[in-house]
PDB file of C-alpha atoms and ligand atoms in Angstrom:
ATOM      1  CA  MET A   6       1.378  19.723  -3.928  1.00  0.00           C
ATOM      2  CA  LYS A   7       1.336  15.965  -3.638  1.00  0.00           C
ATOM      3  CA  GLU A   8       1.091  13.951  -6.835  1.00  0.00           C
ATOM      4  CA  ARG A   9      -0.905  10.865  -5.867  1.00  0.00           C
ATOM      5  CA  ASP A  10      -2.932   9.059  -3.200  1.00  0.00           C
ATOM      6  CA  PHE A  11      -3.589   5.314  -3.037  1.00  0.00           C
ATOM      7  CA  LEU A  12      -7.251   4.879  -2.169  1.00  0.00           C
ATOM      8  CA  SER A  13      -8.217   2.017  -4.493  1.00  0.00           C
ATOM      9  CA  ILE A  14      -6.512  -0.427  -6.855  1.00  0.00           C
ATOM     10  CA  ASP A  15      -8.587   1.286  -9.520  1.00  0.00           C
ATOM     11  CA  ASP A  16      -6.341   4.368  -8.984  1.00  0.00           C
ATOM     12  CA  LEU A  17      -3.543   2.394 -10.701  1.00  0.00           C
ATOM     13  CA  SER A  18      -3.102   1.748 -14.403  1.00  0.00           C
ATOM     14  CA  PRO A  19      -2.386  -1.911 -15.248  1.00  0.00           C
ATOM     15  CA  SER A  20       1.292  -1.067 -15.828  1.00  0.00           C
ATOM     16  CA  GLU A  21       1.560   0.792 -12.497  1.00  0.00           C
ATOM     17  CA  LEU A  22      -0.040  -2.199 -10.794  1.00  0.00           C
ATOM     18  CA  ASN A  23       2.438  -4.522 -12.457  1.00  0.00           C
ATOM     19  CA  ASP A  24       5.354  -2.232 -11.496  1.00  0.00           C
ATOM     20  CA  LEU A  25       4.196  -2.207  -7.857  1.00  0.00           C
ATOM     21  CA  LEU A  26       4.048  -6.006  -7.817  1.00  0.00           C
ATOM     22  CA  ASP A  27       7.561  -6.138  -9.311  1.00  0.00           C
ATOM     23  CA  ALA A  28       8.755  -3.673  -6.648  1.00  0.00           C
ATOM     24  CA  ALA A  29       7.177  -5.785  -3.901  1.00  0.00           C
ATOM     25  CA  ASP A  30       9.030  -8.834  -5.283  1.00  0.00           C
ATOM     26  CA  ALA A  31      12.276  -6.842  -5.430  1.00  0.00           C
ATOM     27  CA  VAL A  32      12.086  -5.659  -1.827  1.00  0.00           C
ATOM     28  CA  LYS A  33      11.145  -9.165  -0.703  1.00  0.00           C
ATOM     29  CA  ARG A  34      14.292 -10.536  -2.416  1.00  0.00           C
ATOM     30  CA  ASP A  35      16.632  -7.830  -1.157  1.00  0.00           C
ATOM     31  CA  PRO A  36      15.219  -5.799   1.761  1.00  0.00           C
ATOM     32  CA  ALA A  37      18.668  -4.444   2.667  1.00  0.00           C
ATOM     33  CA  SER A  38      18.899  -2.361  -0.491  1.00  0.00           C
ATOM     34  CA  TRP A  39      15.664  -0.551   0.510  1.00  0.00           C
ATOM     35  CA  ARG A  40      16.983   0.359   3.955  1.00  0.00           C
ATOM     36  CA  ASP A  41      17.242   4.114   3.291  1.00  0.00           C
ATOM     37  CA  ARG A  42      14.149   4.564   1.110  1.00  0.00           C
ATOM     38  CA  LEU A  43      12.245   6.598   3.725  1.00  0.00           C
ATOM     39  CA  ASP A  44      15.296   8.137   5.344  1.00  0.00           C
ATOM     40  CA  GLY A  45      14.171  10.860   7.750  1.00  0.00           C
ATOM     41  CA  LYS A  46      10.495  10.694   6.735  1.00  0.00           C
ATOM     42  CA  SER A  47       7.700  10.325   9.280  1.00  0.00           C
ATOM     43  CA  ILE A  48       4.488   8.523   8.283  1.00  0.00           C
ATOM     44  CA  ALA A  49       1.248   8.939  10.267  1.00  0.00           C
ATOM     45  CA  MET A  50      -1.122   5.975  10.525  1.00  0.00           C
ATOM     46  CA  ILE A  51      -4.642   6.510  11.794  1.00  0.00           C
ATOM     47  CA  PHE A  52      -6.693   3.484  12.823  1.00  0.00           C
ATOM     48  CA  GLU A  53     -10.429   3.981  13.317  1.00  0.00           C
ATOM     49  CA  LYS A  54     -10.874   0.167  13.389  1.00  0.00           C
ATOM     50  CA  PRO A  55      -8.784  -2.650  14.921  1.00  0.00           C
ATOM     51  CA  SER A  56      -5.831  -4.084  13.001  1.00  0.00           C
ATOM     52  CA  THR A  57      -3.070  -6.638  13.497  1.00  0.00           C
ATOM     53  CA  ARG A  58      -1.451  -7.239  10.097  1.00  0.00           C
ATOM     54  CA  THR A  59      -1.935  -3.836   8.494  1.00  0.00           C
ATOM     55  CA  ARG A  60      -0.781  -1.884  11.499  1.00  0.00           C
ATOM     56  CA  VAL A  61       2.279  -3.991  12.228  1.00  0.00           C
ATOM     57  CA  SER A  62       3.338  -4.460   8.596  1.00  0.00           C
ATOM     58  CA  PHE A  63       3.106  -0.709   7.898  1.00  0.00           C
ATOM     59  CA  GLU A  64       4.918   0.150  11.123  1.00  0.00           C
ATOM     60  CA  VAL A  65       7.719  -2.340  10.416  1.00  0.00           C
ATOM     61  CA  ALA A  66       7.847  -1.306   6.733  1.00  0.00           C
ATOM     62  CA  VAL A  67       8.408   2.338   7.640  1.00  0.00           C
ATOM     63  CA  SER A  68      10.997   1.727  10.331  1.00  0.00           C
ATOM     64  CA  SER A  69      12.927  -0.802   8.232  1.00  0.00           C
ATOM     65  CA  MET A  70      13.199   1.753   5.399  1.00  0.00           C
ATOM     66  CA  GLY A  71      14.691   4.372   7.723  1.00  0.00           C
ATOM     67  CA  GLY A  72      11.463   6.273   8.401  1.00  0.00           C
ATOM     68  CA  HIS A  73       9.540   6.972  11.570  1.00  0.00           C
ATOM     69  CA  PRO A  74       6.015   5.548  11.963  1.00  0.00           C
ATOM     70  CA  VAL A  75       3.526   7.523  14.065  1.00  0.00           C
ATOM     71  CA  VAL A  76       0.654   5.153  14.864  1.00  0.00           C
ATOM     72  CA  LEU A  77      -2.530   6.834  16.082  1.00  0.00           C
ATOM     73  CA  ARG A  78      -5.828   5.396  17.248  1.00  0.00           C
ATOM     74  CA  ALA A  79      -8.760   7.634  16.461  1.00  0.00           C
ATOM     75  CA  ASP A  80      -9.845   7.662  20.109  1.00  0.00           C
ATOM     76  CA  GLU A  81      -6.569   9.281  21.131  1.00  0.00           C
ATOM     77  CA  LEU A  82      -6.890  12.044  18.525  1.00  0.00           C
ATOM     78  CA  HIS A  83      -9.296  14.966  18.473  1.00  0.00           C
ATOM     79  CA  LEU A  84     -10.661  13.163  15.398  1.00  0.00           C
ATOM     80  CA  GLY A  85     -12.329  10.780  17.863  1.00  0.00           C
ATOM     81  CA  ARG A  86     -14.066  13.747  19.519  1.00  0.00           C
ATOM     82  CA  ASP A  87     -15.080  16.597  17.269  1.00  0.00           C
ATOM     83  CA  GLU A  88     -12.225  17.609  14.946  1.00  0.00           C
ATOM     84  CA  THR A  89     -12.985  17.014  11.272  1.00  0.00           C
ATOM     85  CA  ILE A  90     -11.042  14.571   9.135  1.00  0.00           C
ATOM     86  CA  GLU A  91     -10.110  17.494   6.871  1.00  0.00           C
ATOM     87  CA  ASP A  92      -8.543  19.499   9.711  1.00  0.00           C
ATOM     88  CA  THR A  93      -6.752  16.375  10.927  1.00  0.00           C
ATOM     89  CA  GLY A  94      -5.277  15.950   7.446  1.00  0.00           C
ATOM     90  CA  ARG A  95      -4.242  19.607   7.167  1.00  0.00           C
ATOM     91  CA  ALA A  96      -2.451  19.511  10.525  1.00  0.00           C
ATOM     92  CA  LEU A  97      -0.722  16.153   9.938  1.00  0.00           C
ATOM     93  CA  SER A  98       0.461  17.350   6.502  1.00  0.00           C
ATOM     94  CA  ARG A  99       2.687  19.875   8.285  1.00  0.00           C
ATOM     95  CA  TYR A 100       4.542  17.084  10.113  1.00  0.00           C
ATOM     96  CA  VAL A 101       4.574  13.902   8.056  1.00  0.00           C
ATOM     97  CA  ALA A 102       5.337  12.727   4.509  1.00  0.00           C
ATOM     98  CA  ALA A 103       2.240  10.503   4.121  1.00  0.00           C
ATOM     99  CA  ILE A 104      -0.919   9.497   5.989  1.00  0.00           C
ATOM    100  CA  VAL A 105      -2.108   5.878   6.138  1.00  0.00           C
ATOM    101  CA  VAL A 106      -5.694   5.514   7.349  1.00  0.00           C
ATOM    102  CA  ARG A 107      -8.110   2.706   8.209  1.00  0.00           C
ATOM    103  CA  THR A 108     -11.648   4.000   8.362  1.00  0.00           C
ATOM    104  CA  PHE A 109     -15.305   3.409   7.549  1.00  0.00           C
ATOM    105  CA  GLY A 110     -16.759   5.154   4.480  1.00  0.00           C
ATOM    106  CA  GLN A 111     -14.643   5.750   1.383  1.00  0.00           C
ATOM    107  CA  ASP A 112     -15.960   9.331   1.507  1.00  0.00           C
ATOM    108  CA  ARG A 113     -13.907   9.901   4.681  1.00  0.00           C
ATOM    109  CA  LEU A 114     -10.765   8.831   2.847  1.00  0.00           C
ATOM    110  CA  GLU A 115     -11.607  11.041  -0.103  1.00  0.00           C
ATOM    111  CA  ARG A 116     -12.235  14.047   2.153  1.00  0.00           C
ATOM    112  CA  LEU A 117      -8.938  13.441   3.942  1.00  0.00           C
ATOM    113  CA  ALA A 118      -7.079  13.050   0.650  1.00  0.00           C
ATOM    114  CA  GLU A 119      -8.593  16.260  -0.686  1.00  0.00           C
ATOM    115  CA  ALA A 120      -7.575  18.259   2.407  1.00  0.00           C
ATOM    116  CA  ALA A 121      -4.124  16.728   2.993  1.00  0.00           C
ATOM    117  CA  ASP A 122      -1.034  18.007   1.158  1.00  0.00           C
ATOM    118  CA  VAL A 123       0.695  14.616   1.454  1.00  0.00           C
ATOM    119  CA  PRO A 124      -0.227  11.228  -0.074  1.00  0.00           C
ATOM    120  CA  VAL A 125      -3.035   9.318   1.666  1.00  0.00           C
ATOM    121  CA  VAL A 126      -3.079   5.504   1.679  1.00  0.00           C
ATOM    122  CA  ASN A 127      -6.205   3.400   2.259  1.00  0.00           C
ATOM    123  CA  ALA A 128      -5.423   0.829   4.965  1.00  0.00           C
ATOM    124  CA  LEU A 129      -9.009  -0.546   4.615  1.00  0.00           C
ATOM    125  CA  SER A 130     -12.352   1.141   4.252  1.00  0.00           C
ATOM    126  CA  ASP A 131     -15.830  -0.358   4.028  1.00  0.00           C
ATOM    127  CA  PHE A 132     -15.454  -0.062   0.241  1.00  0.00           C
ATOM    128  CA  SER A 133     -11.986  -1.426  -0.429  1.00  0.00           C
ATOM    129  CA  HIS A 134      -8.771  -2.872   0.939  1.00  0.00           C
ATOM    130  CA  PRO A 135      -6.242  -2.144  -1.797  1.00  0.00           C
ATOM    131  CA  CYS A 136      -3.057  -2.950   0.155  1.00  0.00           C
ATOM    132  CA  GLN A 137      -4.503  -6.405   0.891  1.00  0.00           C
ATOM    133  CA  GLY A 138      -5.445  -6.832  -2.769  1.00  0.00           C
ATOM    134  CA  LEU A 139      -1.883  -6.067  -3.886  1.00  0.00           C
ATOM    135  CA  ALA A 140      -0.409  -8.562  -1.404  1.00  0.00           C
ATOM    136  CA  ASP A 141      -2.899 -11.153  -2.660  1.00  0.00           C
ATOM    137  CA  LEU A 142      -1.881 -10.577  -6.274  1.00  0.00           C
ATOM    138  CA  GLN A 143       1.790 -10.826  -5.279  1.00  0.00           C
ATOM    139  CA  THR A 144       1.038 -14.129  -3.530  1.00  0.00           C
ATOM    140  CA  LEU A 145      -0.935 -15.511  -6.458  1.00  0.00           C
ATOM    141  CA  ARG A 146       1.813 -14.568  -8.910  1.00  0.00           C
ATOM    142  CA  GLU A 147       4.373 -16.326  -6.714  1.00  0.00           C
ATOM    143  CA  LYS A 148       2.274 -19.475  -6.521  1.00  0.00           C
ATOM    144  CA  LYS A 149       1.072 -19.610 -10.134  1.00  0.00           C
ATOM    145  CA  GLY A 150       3.990 -17.939 -11.913  1.00  0.00           C
ATOM    146  CA  HIS A 151       1.740 -15.386 -13.654  1.00  0.00           C
ATOM    147  CA  LEU A 152      -1.673 -13.719 -13.266  1.00  0.00           C
ATOM    148  CA  ARG A 153      -3.156 -13.650 -16.765  1.00  0.00           C
ATOM    149  CA  GLY A 154      -5.916 -16.257 -17.049  1.00  0.00           C
ATOM    150  CA  VAL A 155      -5.629 -17.360 -13.407  1.00  0.00           C
ATOM    151  CA  ARG A 156      -9.075 -18.377 -12.109  1.00  0.00           C
ATOM    152  CA  LEU A 157      -9.797 -16.764  -8.741  1.00  0.00           C
ATOM    153  CA  ALA A 158     -13.031 -17.682  -6.919  1.00  0.00           C
ATOM    154  CA  TYR A 159     -13.995 -15.336  -4.093  1.00  0.00           C
ATOM    155  CA  VAL A 160     -16.691 -16.777  -1.810  1.00  0.00           C
ATOM    156  CA  GLY A 161     -18.464 -14.597   0.755  1.00  0.00           C
ATOM    157  CA  ASP A 162     -19.396 -10.995   1.417  1.00  0.00           C
ATOM    158  CA  GLY A 163     -19.012  -8.876  -1.717  1.00  0.00           C
ATOM    159  CA  ASN A 164     -17.498  -5.917   0.110  1.00  0.00           C
ATOM    160  CA  ASN A 165     -14.065  -4.341   0.628  1.00  0.00           C
ATOM    161  CA  VAL A 166     -11.705  -7.276   0.028  1.00  0.00           C
ATOM    162  CA  ALA A 167     -13.839  -8.648  -2.803  1.00  0.00           C
ATOM    163  CA  HIS A 168     -13.899  -5.224  -4.485  1.00  0.00           C
ATOM    164  CA  SER A 169     -10.102  -4.890  -4.366  1.00  0.00           C
ATOM    165  CA  LEU A 170      -9.614  -8.399  -5.753  1.00  0.00           C
ATOM    166  CA  MET A 171     -12.105  -7.609  -8.518  1.00  0.00           C
ATOM    167  CA  PHE A 172     -10.302  -4.391  -9.494  1.00  0.00           C
ATOM    168  CA  GLY A 173      -6.849  -5.973  -9.343  1.00  0.00           C
ATOM    169  CA  GLY A 174      -7.798  -9.287 -10.916  1.00  0.00           C
ATOM    170  CA  THR A 175      -9.676  -7.827 -13.869  1.00  0.00           C
ATOM    171  CA  LYS A 176      -6.874  -5.299 -14.507  1.00  0.00           C
ATOM    172  CA  MET A 177      -4.399  -8.174 -14.667  1.00  0.00           C
ATOM    173  CA  GLY A 178      -6.425 -10.279 -17.111  1.00  0.00           C
ATOM    174  CA  MET A 179      -7.568 -12.850 -14.562  1.00  0.00           C
ATOM    175  CA  ASP A 180     -10.800 -14.872 -14.584  1.00  0.00           C
ATOM    176  CA  VAL A 181     -12.487 -13.555 -11.429  1.00  0.00           C
ATOM    177  CA  ARG A 182     -15.607 -15.225 -10.039  1.00  0.00           C
ATOM    178  CA  VAL A 183     -17.481 -13.860  -7.001  1.00  0.00           C
ATOM    179  CA  ALA A 184     -20.141 -15.921  -5.194  1.00  0.00           C
ATOM    180  CA  SER A 185     -22.128 -14.097  -2.508  1.00  0.00           C
ATOM    181  CA  PRO A 186     -25.499 -14.613  -0.849  1.00  0.00           C
ATOM    182  CA  SER A 187     -28.393 -12.481  -1.947  1.00  0.00           C
ATOM    183  CA  GLY A 188     -28.119  -9.025  -0.396  1.00  0.00           C
ATOM    184  CA  TYR A 189     -24.311  -9.257  -0.078  1.00  0.00           C
ATOM    185  CA  GLU A 190     -23.295  -8.914  -3.725  1.00  0.00           C
ATOM    186  CA  PRO A 191     -20.442  -6.591  -4.741  1.00  0.00           C
ATOM    187  CA  PHE A 192     -21.536  -3.004  -5.395  1.00  0.00           C
ATOM    188  CA  PRO A 193     -23.124  -2.673  -8.868  1.00  0.00           C
ATOM    189  CA  GLN A 194     -20.781   0.206  -9.822  1.00  0.00           C
ATOM    190  CA  VAL A 195     -17.761  -2.002  -9.026  1.00  0.00           C
ATOM    191  CA  VAL A 196     -19.197  -4.839 -11.116  1.00  0.00           C
ATOM    192  CA  GLU A 197     -19.826  -2.477 -14.010  1.00  0.00           C
ATOM    193  CA  ARG A 198     -16.320  -0.985 -13.830  1.00  0.00           C
ATOM    194  CA  CYS A 199     -14.650  -4.397 -13.513  1.00  0.00           C
ATOM    195  CA  LEU A 200     -16.540  -5.744 -16.521  1.00  0.00           C
ATOM    196  CA  GLU A 201     -15.019  -2.838 -18.479  1.00  0.00           C
ATOM    197  CA  LEU A 202     -11.563  -3.594 -17.062  1.00  0.00           C
ATOM    198  CA  ALA A 203     -11.923  -7.279 -17.938  1.00  0.00           C
ATOM    199  CA  GLY A 204     -12.922  -6.286 -21.481  1.00  0.00           C
ATOM    200  CA  ASP A 205      -9.727  -4.202 -21.784  1.00  0.00           C
ATOM    201  CA  SER A 206      -7.403  -6.817 -20.276  1.00  0.00           C
ATOM    202  CA  GLY A 207      -8.810  -9.979 -21.825  1.00  0.00           C
ATOM    203  CA  GLY A 208      -9.875 -11.229 -18.395  1.00  0.00           C
ATOM    204  CA  SER A 209     -13.386 -12.008 -17.211  1.00  0.00           C
ATOM    205  CA  LEU A 210     -15.715 -11.429 -14.293  1.00  0.00           C
ATOM    206  CA  THR A 211     -18.616 -13.595 -13.109  1.00  0.00           C
ATOM    207  CA  VAL A 212     -20.845 -12.530 -10.206  1.00  0.00           C
ATOM    208  CA  THR A 213     -23.205 -15.218  -8.975  1.00  0.00           C
ATOM    209  CA  HIS A 214     -25.086 -16.666  -6.001  1.00  0.00           C
ATOM    210  CA  ASP A 215     -23.958 -20.136  -7.071  1.00  0.00           C
ATOM    211  CA  VAL A 216     -20.891 -21.016  -5.052  1.00  0.00           C
ATOM    212  CA  GLU A 217     -20.216 -24.269  -6.899  1.00  0.00           C
ATOM    213  CA  GLN A 218     -20.260 -22.494 -10.248  1.00  0.00           C
ATOM    214  CA  ALA A 219     -17.726 -19.969  -8.936  1.00  0.00           C
ATOM    215  CA  VAL A 220     -15.338 -22.556  -7.503  1.00  0.00           C
ATOM    216  CA  ALA A 221     -15.462 -25.131 -10.358  1.00  0.00           C
ATOM    217  CA  GLY A 222     -11.915 -25.533 -11.731  1.00  0.00           C
ATOM    218  CA  ALA A 223     -10.591 -22.480  -9.849  1.00  0.00           C
ATOM    219  CA  ASP A 224      -6.852 -21.966  -9.312  1.00  0.00           C
ATOM    220  CA  ALA A 225      -7.475 -20.123  -6.046  1.00  0.00           C
ATOM    221  CA  VAL A 226     -10.402 -20.065  -3.608  1.00  0.00           C
ATOM    222  CA  TYR A 227     -10.566 -16.980  -1.411  1.00  0.00           C
ATOM    223  CA  THR A 228     -12.813 -16.129   1.506  1.00  0.00           C
ATOM    224  CA  ASP A 229     -13.166 -13.401   4.141  1.00  0.00           C
ATOM    225  CA  VAL A 230     -15.051 -12.934   7.403  1.00  0.00           C
ATOM    226  CA  TRP A 231     -18.840 -13.076   7.271  1.00  0.00           C
ATOM    227  CA  ALA A 232     -19.243  -9.894   9.348  1.00  0.00           C
ATOM    228  CA  SER A 233     -16.755  -7.154   8.558  1.00  0.00           C
ATOM    229  CA  MET A 234     -15.649  -4.613  11.145  1.00  0.00           C
ATOM    230  CA  GLY A 235     -18.464  -2.195  11.855  1.00  0.00           C
ATOM    231  CA  GLN A 236     -21.134  -4.503  10.319  1.00  0.00           C
ATOM    232  CA  PRO A 237     -23.843  -6.161  12.427  1.00  0.00           C
ATOM    233  CA  PRO A 238     -23.087  -9.921  12.775  1.00  0.00           C
ATOM    234  CA  GLU A 239     -26.722 -10.905  13.502  1.00  0.00           C
ATOM    235  CA  GLY A 240     -28.193 -13.461  11.128  1.00  0.00           C
ATOM    236  CA  ARG A 241     -25.034 -13.885   9.070  1.00  0.00           C
ATOM    237  CA  ALA A 242     -24.316 -17.442  10.216  1.00  0.00           C
ATOM    238  CA  THR A 243     -27.598 -18.492   8.599  1.00  0.00           C
ATOM    239  CA  THR A 244     -27.291 -16.290   5.516  1.00  0.00           C
ATOM    240  CA  PHE A 245     -23.728 -17.393   4.777  1.00  0.00           C
ATOM    241  CA  ALA A 246     -24.038 -21.081   5.832  1.00  0.00           C
ATOM    242  CA  ASP A 247     -23.896 -22.348   2.231  1.00  0.00           C
ATOM    243  CA  TYR A 248     -20.825 -20.203   1.556  1.00  0.00           C
ATOM    244  CA  GLN A 249     -18.459 -21.894   3.984  1.00  0.00           C
ATOM    245  CA  VAL A 250     -15.139 -22.883   2.404  1.00  0.00           C
ATOM    246  CA  GLY A 251     -14.736 -26.505   3.476  1.00  0.00           C
ATOM    247  CA  PRO A 252     -13.192 -29.688   2.033  1.00  0.00           C
ATOM    248  CA  GLY A 253     -16.240 -30.515  -0.106  1.00  0.00           C
ATOM    249  CA  LEU A 254     -16.132 -27.158  -1.855  1.00  0.00           C
ATOM    250  CA  ILE A 255     -12.371 -27.298  -2.357  1.00  0.00           C
ATOM    251  CA  GLU A 256     -12.810 -30.656  -4.148  1.00  0.00           C
ATOM    252  CA  LEU A 257     -14.547 -28.737  -6.944  1.00  0.00           C
ATOM    253  CA  ALA A 258     -11.541 -26.460  -7.513  1.00  0.00           C
ATOM    254  CA  GLY A 259      -8.510 -27.351  -9.647  1.00  0.00           C
ATOM    255  CA  SER A 260      -6.212 -30.057  -8.279  1.00  0.00           C
ATOM    256  CA  ASP A 261      -3.462 -27.518  -7.521  1.00  0.00           C
ATOM    257  CA  ALA A 262      -5.774 -24.778  -6.239  1.00  0.00           C
ATOM    258  CA  VAL A 263      -4.566 -22.629  -3.355  1.00  0.00           C
ATOM    259  CA  VAL A 264      -6.764 -21.411  -0.501  1.00  0.00           C
ATOM    260  CA  MET A 265      -6.619 -17.752   0.464  1.00  0.00           C
ATOM    261  CA  HIS A 266      -7.962 -15.640   3.322  1.00  0.00           C
ATOM    262  CA  CYS A 267      -7.041 -12.059   4.223  1.00  0.00           C
ATOM    263  CA  LEU A 268      -7.322 -12.899   7.947  1.00  0.00           C
ATOM    264  CA  PRO A 269      -8.423 -12.672  10.728  1.00  0.00           C
ATOM    265  CA  ALA A 270     -10.105 -16.074  10.213  1.00  0.00           C
ATOM    266  CA  HIS A 271     -12.978 -17.708  12.062  1.00  0.00           C
ATOM    267  CA  ARG A 272     -12.417 -21.461  11.890  1.00  0.00           C
ATOM    268  CA  GLY A 273     -15.763 -23.242  11.649  1.00  0.00           C
ATOM    269  CA  ALA A 274     -17.513 -20.180  10.186  1.00  0.00           C
ATOM    270  CA  GLU A 275     -16.369 -18.842   6.769  1.00  0.00           C
ATOM    271  CA  ILE A 276     -13.699 -21.552   6.523  1.00  0.00           C
ATOM    272  CA  THR A 277     -13.157 -24.925   8.165  1.00  0.00           C
ATOM    273  CA  ALA A 278     -10.039 -25.429  10.295  1.00  0.00           C
ATOM    274  CA  ASP A 279      -8.768 -28.301   8.147  1.00  0.00           C
ATOM    275  CA  VAL A 280      -8.854 -26.143   5.019  1.00  0.00           C
ATOM    276  CA  LEU A 281      -7.381 -23.004   6.620  1.00  0.00           C
ATOM    277  CA  ASP A 282      -4.595 -25.002   8.249  1.00  0.00           C
ATOM    278  CA  GLY A 283      -4.265 -27.515   5.406  1.00  0.00           C
ATOM    279  CA  PRO A 284      -1.640 -27.980   2.695  1.00  0.00           C
ATOM    280  CA  ARG A 285      -3.334 -25.768   0.083  1.00  0.00           C
ATOM    281  CA  SER A 286      -3.520 -22.759   2.372  1.00  0.00           C
ATOM    282  CA  VAL A 287      -1.259 -19.805   1.510  1.00  0.00           C
ATOM    283  CA  VAL A 288      -2.667 -17.443   4.141  1.00  0.00           C
ATOM    284  CA  TRP A 289       0.641 -16.872   5.957  1.00  0.00           C
ATOM    285  CA  ASP A 290       2.360 -15.988   2.681  1.00  0.00           C
ATOM    286  CA  GLN A 291      -0.435 -13.480   2.057  1.00  0.00           C
ATOM    287  CA  ALA A 292       0.133 -12.035   5.530  1.00  0.00           C
ATOM    288  CA  GLU A 293       3.896 -11.822   4.966  1.00  0.00           C
ATOM    289  CA  ASN A 294       3.477 -10.150   1.599  1.00  0.00           C
ATOM    290  CA  ARG A 295       1.573  -7.315   3.266  1.00  0.00           C
ATOM    291  CA  LEU A 296       4.979  -6.133   4.541  1.00  0.00           C
ATOM    292  CA  HIS A 297       6.673  -6.158   1.134  1.00  0.00           C
ATOM    293  CA  VAL A 298       3.709  -4.508  -0.562  1.00  0.00           C
ATOM    294  CA  GLN A 299       3.462  -1.720   2.038  1.00  0.00           C
ATOM    295  CA  LYS A 300       7.127  -0.915   1.390  1.00  0.00           C
ATOM    296  CA  ALA A 301       6.527  -0.822  -2.360  1.00  0.00           C
ATOM    297  CA  ILE A 302       3.470   1.437  -2.004  1.00  0.00           C
ATOM    298  CA  LEU A 303       5.116   3.983   0.306  1.00  0.00           C
ATOM    299  CA  SER A 304       8.296   4.090  -1.724  1.00  0.00           C
ATOM    300  CA  TRP A 305       6.319   4.583  -4.959  1.00  0.00           C
ATOM    301  CA  LEU A 306       4.162   7.363  -3.519  1.00  0.00           C
ATOM    302  CA  LEU A 307       7.103   9.240  -2.021  1.00  0.00           C
ATOM    303  CA  HIS A 308       9.625   8.839  -4.836  1.00  0.00           C
ATOM    304  CA  ARG A 309       7.566   8.734  -8.018  1.00  0.00           C
ATOM    305  CA  ARG A 310       8.347  11.082 -10.875  1.00  0.00           C
ATOM    306  CA  GLY A 311       5.728  12.145 -13.430  1.00  0.00           C
TER     307      GLY A 311
HETATM  308  N1   CP B  26      -5.981  -8.528   6.598  1.00  0.00           N
HETATM  309  C1   CP B  26      -5.906  -7.443   7.407  1.00  0.00           C
HETATM  310  O1   CP B  26      -6.018  -6.284   6.969  1.00  0.00           O
HETATM  311  O2   CP B  26      -5.694  -7.722   8.704  1.00  0.00           O
HETATM  312  P1   CP B  26      -5.755  -6.719   9.942  1.00  0.00           P
HETATM  313  O3   CP B  26      -7.201  -6.325  10.126  1.00  0.00           O
HETATM  314  O4   CP B  26      -5.196  -7.500  11.077  1.00  0.00           O
HETATM  315  O5   CP B  26      -4.928  -5.499   9.612  1.00  0.00           O
HETATM  316  N1  NVA B  27     -13.754  -7.580   5.331  1.00  0.00           N
HETATM  317  C1  NVA B  27     -12.973  -7.552   6.541  1.00  0.00           C
HETATM  318  C2  NVA B  27     -11.527  -7.530   6.223  1.00  0.00           C
HETATM  319  C3  NVA B  27     -10.614  -7.584   7.420  1.00  0.00           C
HETATM  320  C4  NVA B  27      -9.174  -7.459   7.056  1.00  0.00           C
HETATM  321  C5  NVA B  27     -13.365  -6.357   7.376  1.00  0.00           C
HETATM  322  O1  NVA B  27     -13.590  -5.278   6.802  1.00  0.00           O
HETATM  323  O2  NVA B  27     -13.462  -6.482   8.609  1.00  0.00           O
END
């Protein structure tokens, strides 16, 4: 029987989260000493949505740790026709050491995890994007030196990326603010859970429609696409117009604030080109850290004891 899956940052205790960030830093410093970590292990990766960073960073992570990545698009599997996600998981469990999956509903991930005998990793669902969240925390810790008390303002759709930042940030004692338009707030159950987490960690969480309130004095300003994969884009340009991260908004943040984006970016929509490509932007460090974090996650899942 497998011991663990990684479906959400909320699956991790604060100390496990901290250990994973330390491991990601360690492999970033010395990738050569991780070269045999997945020796002889094959890892399946199922993509039901497009991907650039997640797909390539996982594939490179596996091969550079001595494993064999098997990358599968749903439309080339029977999963894309009429085989269930459970049967896909049962069959793949007989061949591979772990299954990484990018999909739609979190329920699909949970069903796969329940049926599979090997660890399942969430490579993005409509609900959360935990691997991205870990890379973002690694990046923030590098830039700010610590996480406790760091003020992170997320501006935009309160969905997958926002949820993972909320879970991770409140577990690490950060001051997390989320500004979204009406109708695009984070899920109420995530807000409720993260308020509890913030209470335990000494952090805080503010959820608002007021973008200026969220960004005032922030150490980091984060945004994401206005229309996530699988979501209808119609009407969003109007709904989200006041939530664009541009130079005026950044002026309200702290003088050494960094700008973050999970990518892919749409210059002129959720973020202006001058801000995305400007001196405060750390988006390419975030993208790089996906690689180090994926190594840490797979190694932890496949080598953990107790
Ligand atoms: N940020 C992220 O997950 O990018 P991809 O969709 O390119 O994987
Ligand atoms: N919220 C975005 C993130 C892309 C990495 C989406 O789900 O499309």
